[in-house]
Amino acid sequence: MKLKLEMIVLPVSDIDRAKAFYGKAGFRLDVDYKASEDVRVVHFTPPGSECSIIFGEGMTPITPGSFQGLYLIVSDIEEARAELTGRGIEVSEIFHDAGGLFHGHEDGDVTHRRPGQERLAGLHPERASYGSFATFSDPDGNGWVLQEISERLPGRWTNPQHPTPPSQV
């Protein structure tokens, strides 16, 4: 079976403000459609992505700003951060995690970090793939994470007793 993540329904409080933000961030506007007095659909796609975001009126009962840790993968985090800040988007400084791993976003009520993880300033010391991050939020506080991946791992490994996959030993 092949499953493809196509769209994320994003909770926002002000449709036009969110539309302006995502347009400013360089996302492509695909649809802005008012189906009825109670339903409006706005659909954006991040540059280079096959997965889109959608928001609007009558879309979701989820509290605006409650999504944290939406990952945007980039091949050059310095370039991506410079482009976003050049577009007027407030982006954190680049950082890496002391333990080599980071899951989440610092704003909002939800974070996805393990105890003991520490954010350190700057690029990952070896510029390791998966190792450098920056964050930004939309006007509602939905939290995005930029993660630099220059070379993808061949597969996923989830065995906590053996953190290194056999192919990398």
mmCIF file with all atom_site columns, C-alpha atoms in Angstrom, residues 1-126:
data_model
loop_
_atom_site.group_PDB
_atom_site.id
_atom_site.type_symbol
_atom_site.label_atom_id
_atom_site.label_alt_id
_atom_site.label_comp_id
_atom_site.label_asym_id
_atom_site.label_entity_id
_atom_site.label_seq_id
_atom_site.pdbx_PDB_ins_code
_atom_site.Cartn_x
_atom_site.Cartn_y
_atom_site.Cartn_z
_atom_site.occupancy
_atom_site.B_iso_or_equiv
_atom_site.pdbx_formal_charge
_atom_site.auth_seq_id
_atom_site.auth_comp_id
_atom_site.auth_asym_id
_atom_site.auth_atom_id
_atom_site.pdbx_PDB_model_num
ATOM 1   C CA . MET A 1 1   ? 0.000   0.000  0.000  1.00 0.00 ? 1   MET A CA 1
ATOM 2   C CA . LYS A 1 2   ? 1.215   3.488  -0.794 1.00 0.00 ? 2   LYS A CA 1
ATOM 3   C CA . LEU A 1 3   ? -0.076  6.334  1.402  1.00 0.00 ? 3   LEU A CA 1
ATOM 4   C CA . LYS A 1 4   ? 0.747   9.911  0.547  1.00 0.00 ? 4   LYS A CA 1
ATOM 5   C CA . LEU A 1 5   ? 0.203   12.818 2.939  1.00 0.00 ? 5   LEU A CA 1
ATOM 6   C CA . GLU A 1 6   ? -1.606  15.374 0.809  1.00 0.00 ? 6   GLU A CA 1
ATOM 7   C CA . MET A 1 7   ? -2.978  18.109 3.049  1.00 0.00 ? 7   MET A CA 1
ATOM 8   C CA . ILE A 1 8   ? -2.995  19.465 6.590  1.00 0.00 ? 8   ILE A CA 1
ATOM 9   C CA . VAL A 1 9   ? -6.040  21.379 7.838  1.00 0.00 ? 9   VAL A CA 1
ATOM 10  C CA . LEU A 1 10  ? -4.523  24.305 9.736  1.00 0.00 ? 10  LEU A CA 1
ATOM 11  C CA . PRO A 1 11  ? -6.515  26.084 12.460 1.00 0.00 ? 11  PRO A CA 1
ATOM 12  C CA . VAL A 1 12  ? -6.446  29.877 12.056 1.00 0.00 ? 12  VAL A CA 1
ATOM 13  C CA . SER A 1 13  ? -8.549  32.674 13.561 1.00 0.00 ? 13  SER A CA 1
ATOM 14  C CA . ASP A 1 14  ? -8.374  35.246 10.754 1.00 0.00 ? 14  ASP A CA 1
ATOM 15  C CA . ILE A 1 15  ? -8.473  33.829 7.232  1.00 0.00 ? 15  ILE A CA 1
ATOM 16  C CA . ASP A 1 16  ? -7.278  36.950 5.425  1.00 0.00 ? 16  ASP A CA 1
ATOM 17  C CA . ARG A 1 17  ? -4.432  37.532 7.898  1.00 0.00 ? 17  ARG A CA 1
ATOM 18  C CA . ALA A 1 18  ? -3.302  33.892 7.476  1.00 0.00 ? 18  ALA A CA 1
ATOM 19  C CA . LYS A 1 19  ? -3.629  34.195 3.688  1.00 0.00 ? 19  LYS A CA 1
ATOM 20  C CA . ALA A 1 20  ? -1.416  37.286 3.693  1.00 0.00 ? 20  ALA A CA 1
ATOM 21  C CA . PHE A 1 21  ? 1.171   35.579 5.938  1.00 0.00 ? 21  PHE A CA 1
ATOM 22  C CA . TYR A 1 22  ? 1.502   32.390 3.878  1.00 0.00 ? 22  TYR A CA 1
ATOM 23  C CA . GLY A 1 23  ? 1.627   34.389 0.643  1.00 0.00 ? 23  GLY A CA 1
ATOM 24  C CA . LYS A 1 24  ? 4.374   36.557 2.145  1.00 0.00 ? 24  LYS A CA 1
ATOM 25  C CA . ALA A 1 25  ? 6.251   33.396 3.219  1.00 0.00 ? 25  ALA A CA 1
ATOM 26  C CA . GLY A 1 26  ? 6.334   32.282 -0.425 1.00 0.00 ? 26  GLY A CA 1
ATOM 27  C CA . PHE A 1 27  ? 3.726   29.530 -0.269 1.00 0.00 ? 27  PHE A CA 1
ATOM 28  C CA . ARG A 1 28  ? 1.770   29.152 -3.538 1.00 0.00 ? 28  ARG A CA 1
ATOM 29  C CA . LEU A 1 29  ? -1.918  30.083 -3.339 1.00 0.00 ? 29  LEU A CA 1
ATOM 30  C CA . ASP A 1 30  ? -3.817  27.249 -5.020 1.00 0.00 ? 30  ASP A CA 1
ATOM 31  C CA . VAL A 1 31  ? -7.423  28.006 -4.063 1.00 0.00 ? 31  VAL A CA 1
ATOM 32  C CA . ASP A 1 32  ? -9.446  30.710 -2.327 1.00 0.00 ? 32  ASP A CA 1
ATOM 33  C CA . TYR A 1 33  ? -13.035 29.604 -2.668 1.00 0.00 ? 33  TYR A CA 1
ATOM 34  C CA . LYS A 1 34  ? -16.149 30.727 -0.829 1.00 0.00 ? 34  LYS A CA 1
ATOM 35  C CA . ALA A 1 35  ? -18.588 27.822 -1.121 1.00 0.00 ? 35  ALA A CA 1
ATOM 36  C CA . SER A 1 36  ? -21.305 29.467 0.968  1.00 0.00 ? 36  SER A CA 1
ATOM 37  C CA . GLU A 1 37  ? -21.813 32.116 3.632  1.00 0.00 ? 37  GLU A CA 1
ATOM 38  C CA . ASP A 1 38  ? -20.399 29.690 6.232  1.00 0.00 ? 38  ASP A CA 1
ATOM 39  C CA . VAL A 1 39  ? -17.667 27.947 4.238  1.00 0.00 ? 39  VAL A CA 1
ATOM 40  C CA . ARG A 1 40  ? -14.491 29.422 2.760  1.00 0.00 ? 40  ARG A CA 1
ATOM 41  C CA . VAL A 1 41  ? -11.516 27.316 1.712  1.00 0.00 ? 41  VAL A CA 1
ATOM 42  C CA . VAL A 1 42  ? -7.978  28.691 1.292  1.00 0.00 ? 42  VAL A CA 1
ATOM 43  C CA . HIS A 1 43  ? -5.344  26.259 0.045  1.00 0.00 ? 43  HIS A CA 1
ATOM 44  C CA . PHE A 1 44  ? -1.568  26.910 -0.054 1.00 0.00 ? 44  PHE A CA 1
ATOM 45  C CA . THR A 1 45  ? 1.407   24.749 -0.993 1.00 0.00 ? 45  THR A CA 1
ATOM 46  C CA . PRO A 1 46  ? 4.942   25.386 0.332  1.00 0.00 ? 46  PRO A CA 1
ATOM 47  C CA . PRO A 1 47  ? 7.508   25.771 -2.478 1.00 0.00 ? 47  PRO A CA 1
ATOM 48  C CA . GLY A 1 48  ? 8.746   22.355 -3.600 1.00 0.00 ? 48  GLY A CA 1
ATOM 49  C CA . SER A 1 49  ? 6.263   20.436 -1.444 1.00 0.00 ? 49  SER A CA 1
ATOM 50  C CA . GLU A 1 50  ? 3.719   17.836 -2.470 1.00 0.00 ? 50  GLU A CA 1
ATOM 51  C CA . CYS A 1 51  ? 1.824   18.341 0.801  1.00 0.00 ? 51  CYS A CA 1
ATOM 52  C CA . SER A 1 52  ? -0.348  21.427 1.198  1.00 0.00 ? 52  SER A CA 1
ATOM 53  C CA . ILE A 1 53  ? -2.081  23.327 3.958  1.00 0.00 ? 53  ILE A CA 1
ATOM 54  C CA . ILE A 1 54  ? -5.716  24.324 3.901  1.00 0.00 ? 54  ILE A CA 1
ATOM 55  C CA . PHE A 1 55  ? -7.589  26.670 6.212  1.00 0.00 ? 55  PHE A CA 1
ATOM 56  C CA . GLY A 1 56  ? -10.729 28.701 6.211  1.00 0.00 ? 56  GLY A CA 1
ATOM 57  C CA . GLU A 1 57  ? -14.181 29.084 7.632  1.00 0.00 ? 57  GLU A CA 1
ATOM 58  C CA . GLY A 1 58  ? -16.058 25.927 8.560  1.00 0.00 ? 58  GLY A CA 1
ATOM 59  C CA . MET A 1 59  ? -12.918 23.805 8.216  1.00 0.00 ? 59  MET A CA 1
ATOM 60  C CA . THR A 1 60  ? -11.977 22.620 11.708 1.00 0.00 ? 60  THR A CA 1
ATOM 61  C CA . PRO A 1 61  ? -13.037 22.985 15.345 1.00 0.00 ? 61  PRO A CA 1
ATOM 62  C CA . ILE A 1 62  ? -9.387  22.877 16.483 1.00 0.00 ? 62  ILE A CA 1
ATOM 63  C CA . THR A 1 63  ? -8.137  25.920 18.415 1.00 0.00 ? 63  THR A CA 1
ATOM 64  C CA . PRO A 1 64  ? -6.214  28.361 16.190 1.00 0.00 ? 64  PRO A CA 1
ATOM 65  C CA . GLY A 1 65  ? -2.483  28.305 16.871 1.00 0.00 ? 65  GLY A CA 1
ATOM 66  C CA . SER A 1 66  ? -2.521  24.837 18.434 1.00 0.00 ? 66  SER A CA 1
ATOM 67  C CA . PHE A 1 67  ? -0.418  23.112 15.758 1.00 0.00 ? 67  PHE A CA 1
ATOM 68  C CA . GLN A 1 68  ? 3.265   22.901 16.709 1.00 0.00 ? 68  GLN A CA 1
ATOM 69  C CA . GLY A 1 69  ? 6.160   21.146 15.008 1.00 0.00 ? 69  GLY A CA 1
ATOM 70  C CA . LEU A 1 70  ? 5.078   21.376 11.380 1.00 0.00 ? 70  LEU A CA 1
ATOM 71  C CA . TYR A 1 71  ? 8.310   20.483 9.589  1.00 0.00 ? 71  TYR A CA 1
ATOM 72  C CA . LEU A 1 72  ? 9.549   22.080 6.389  1.00 0.00 ? 72  LEU A CA 1
ATOM 73  C CA . ILE A 1 73  ? 12.608  20.260 5.087  1.00 0.00 ? 73  ILE A CA 1
ATOM 74  C CA . VAL A 1 74  ? 15.294  22.335 3.367  1.00 0.00 ? 74  VAL A CA 1
ATOM 75  C CA . SER A 1 75  ? 18.616  21.453 1.757  1.00 0.00 ? 75  SER A CA 1
ATOM 76  C CA . ASP A 1 76  ? 20.314  24.678 2.939  1.00 0.00 ? 76  ASP A CA 1
ATOM 77  C CA . ILE A 1 77  ? 18.969  26.126 6.172  1.00 0.00 ? 77  ILE A CA 1
ATOM 78  C CA . GLU A 1 78  ? 20.981  29.338 5.950  1.00 0.00 ? 78  GLU A CA 1
ATOM 79  C CA . GLU A 1 79  ? 19.551  30.054 2.507  1.00 0.00 ? 79  GLU A CA 1
ATOM 80  C CA . ALA A 1 80  ? 15.983  29.157 3.559  1.00 0.00 ? 80  ALA A CA 1
ATOM 81  C CA . ARG A 1 81  ? 16.189  31.318 6.689  1.00 0.00 ? 81  ARG A CA 1
ATOM 82  C CA . ALA A 1 82  ? 17.612  34.249 4.683  1.00 0.00 ? 82  ALA A CA 1
ATOM 83  C CA . GLU A 1 83  ? 14.826  33.978 2.118  1.00 0.00 ? 83  GLU A CA 1
ATOM 84  C CA . LEU A 1 84  ? 12.086  33.889 4.766  1.00 0.00 ? 84  LEU A CA 1
ATOM 85  C CA . THR A 1 85  ? 13.533  36.781 6.758  1.00 0.00 ? 85  THR A CA 1
ATOM 86  C CA . GLY A 1 86  ? 13.993  38.686 3.493  1.00 0.00 ? 86  GLY A CA 1
ATOM 87  C CA . ARG A 1 87  ? 10.265  38.231 2.933  1.00 0.00 ? 87  ARG A CA 1
ATOM 88  C CA . GLY A 1 88  ? 9.596   39.765 6.350  1.00 0.00 ? 88  GLY A CA 1
ATOM 89  C CA . ILE A 1 89  ? 8.966   36.513 8.247  1.00 0.00 ? 89  ILE A CA 1
ATOM 90  C CA . GLU A 1 90  ? 10.375  36.432 11.794 1.00 0.00 ? 90  GLU A CA 1
ATOM 91  C CA . VAL A 1 91  ? 12.529  33.293 11.988 1.00 0.00 ? 91  VAL A CA 1
ATOM 92  C CA . SER A 1 92  ? 14.568  32.095 14.972 1.00 0.00 ? 92  SER A CA 1
ATOM 93  C CA . GLU A 1 93  ? 18.319  31.928 14.767 1.00 0.00 ? 93  GLU A CA 1
ATOM 94  C CA . ILE A 1 94  ? 19.663  28.619 13.476 1.00 0.00 ? 94  ILE A CA 1
ATOM 95  C CA . PHE A 1 95  ? 20.274  26.057 16.208 1.00 0.00 ? 95  PHE A CA 1
ATOM 96  C CA . HIS A 1 96  ? 21.114  22.439 16.830 1.00 0.00 ? 96  HIS A CA 1
ATOM 97  C CA . ASP A 1 97  ? 20.392  20.124 19.738 1.00 0.00 ? 97  ASP A CA 1
ATOM 98  C CA . ALA A 1 98  ? 23.030  19.114 22.296 1.00 0.00 ? 98  ALA A CA 1
ATOM 99  C CA . GLY A 1 99  ? 21.919  15.488 22.002 1.00 0.00 ? 99  GLY A CA 1
ATOM 100 C CA . GLY A 1 100 ? 21.787  15.618 18.230 1.00 0.00 ? 100 GLY A CA 1
ATOM 101 C CA . LEU A 1 101 ? 18.010  15.415 18.126 1.00 0.00 ? 101 LEU A CA 1
ATOM 102 C CA . PHE A 1 102 ? 15.216  17.961 18.323 1.00 0.00 ? 102 PHE A CA 1
ATOM 103 C CA . HIS A 1 103 ? 11.481  17.472 18.038 1.00 0.00 ? 103 HIS A CA 1
ATOM 104 C CA . GLY A 1 104 ? 9.317   20.516 18.139 1.00 0.00 ? 104 GLY A CA 1
ATOM 105 C CA . HIS A 1 105 ? 8.800   24.173 18.533 1.00 0.00 ? 105 HIS A CA 1
ATOM 106 C CA . GLU A 1 106 ? 9.327   26.413 21.555 1.00 0.00 ? 106 GLU A CA 1
ATOM 107 C CA . ASP A 1 107 ? 6.142   28.481 21.324 1.00 0.00 ? 107 ASP A CA 1
ATOM 108 C CA . GLY A 1 108 ? 2.595   27.503 22.160 1.00 0.00 ? 108 GLY A CA 1
ATOM 109 C CA . ASP A 1 109 ? 1.392   24.985 24.705 1.00 0.00 ? 109 ASP A CA 1
ATOM 110 C CA . VAL A 1 110 ? 2.737   21.904 22.943 1.00 0.00 ? 110 VAL A CA 1
ATOM 111 C CA . THR A 1 111 ? 6.371   20.967 22.618 1.00 0.00 ? 111 THR A CA 1
ATOM 112 C CA . HIS A 1 112 ? 7.788   17.683 21.437 1.00 0.00 ? 112 HIS A CA 1
ATOM 113 C CA . ARG A 1 113 ? 11.098  17.540 23.223 1.00 0.00 ? 113 ARG A CA 1
ATOM 114 C CA . ARG A 1 114 ? 12.467  14.898 25.511 1.00 0.00 ? 114 ARG A CA 1
ATOM 115 C CA . PRO A 1 115 ? 13.753  15.840 28.956 1.00 0.00 ? 115 PRO A CA 1
ATOM 116 C CA . GLY A 1 116 ? 17.404  16.868 28.755 1.00 0.00 ? 116 GLY A CA 1
ATOM 117 C CA . GLN A 1 117 ? 17.333  18.095 25.206 1.00 0.00 ? 117 GLN A CA 1
ATOM 118 C CA . GLU A 1 118 ? 19.026  21.453 24.917 1.00 0.00 ? 118 GLU A CA 1
ATOM 119 C CA . ARG A 1 119 ? 18.938  23.933 22.059 1.00 0.00 ? 119 ARG A CA 1
ATOM 120 C CA . LEU A 1 120 ? 22.437  25.207 21.137 1.00 0.00 ? 120 LEU A CA 1
ATOM 121 C CA . ALA A 1 121 ? 23.101  28.232 18.928 1.00 0.00 ? 121 ALA A CA 1
ATOM 122 C CA . GLY A 1 122 ? 24.364  27.780 15.394 1.00 0.00 ? 122 GLY A CA 1
ATOM 123 C CA . LEU A 1 123 ? 24.564  25.103 12.758 1.00 0.00 ? 123 LEU A CA 1
ATOM 124 C CA . HIS A 1 124 ? 25.242  21.516 13.776 1.00 0.00 ? 124 HIS A CA 1
ATOM 125 C CA . PRO A 1 125 ? 29.049  21.377 14.322 1.00 0.00 ? 125 PRO A CA 1
ATOM 126 C CA . GLU A 1 126 ? 29.559  18.825 11.515 1.00 0.00 ? 126 GLU A CA 1
#
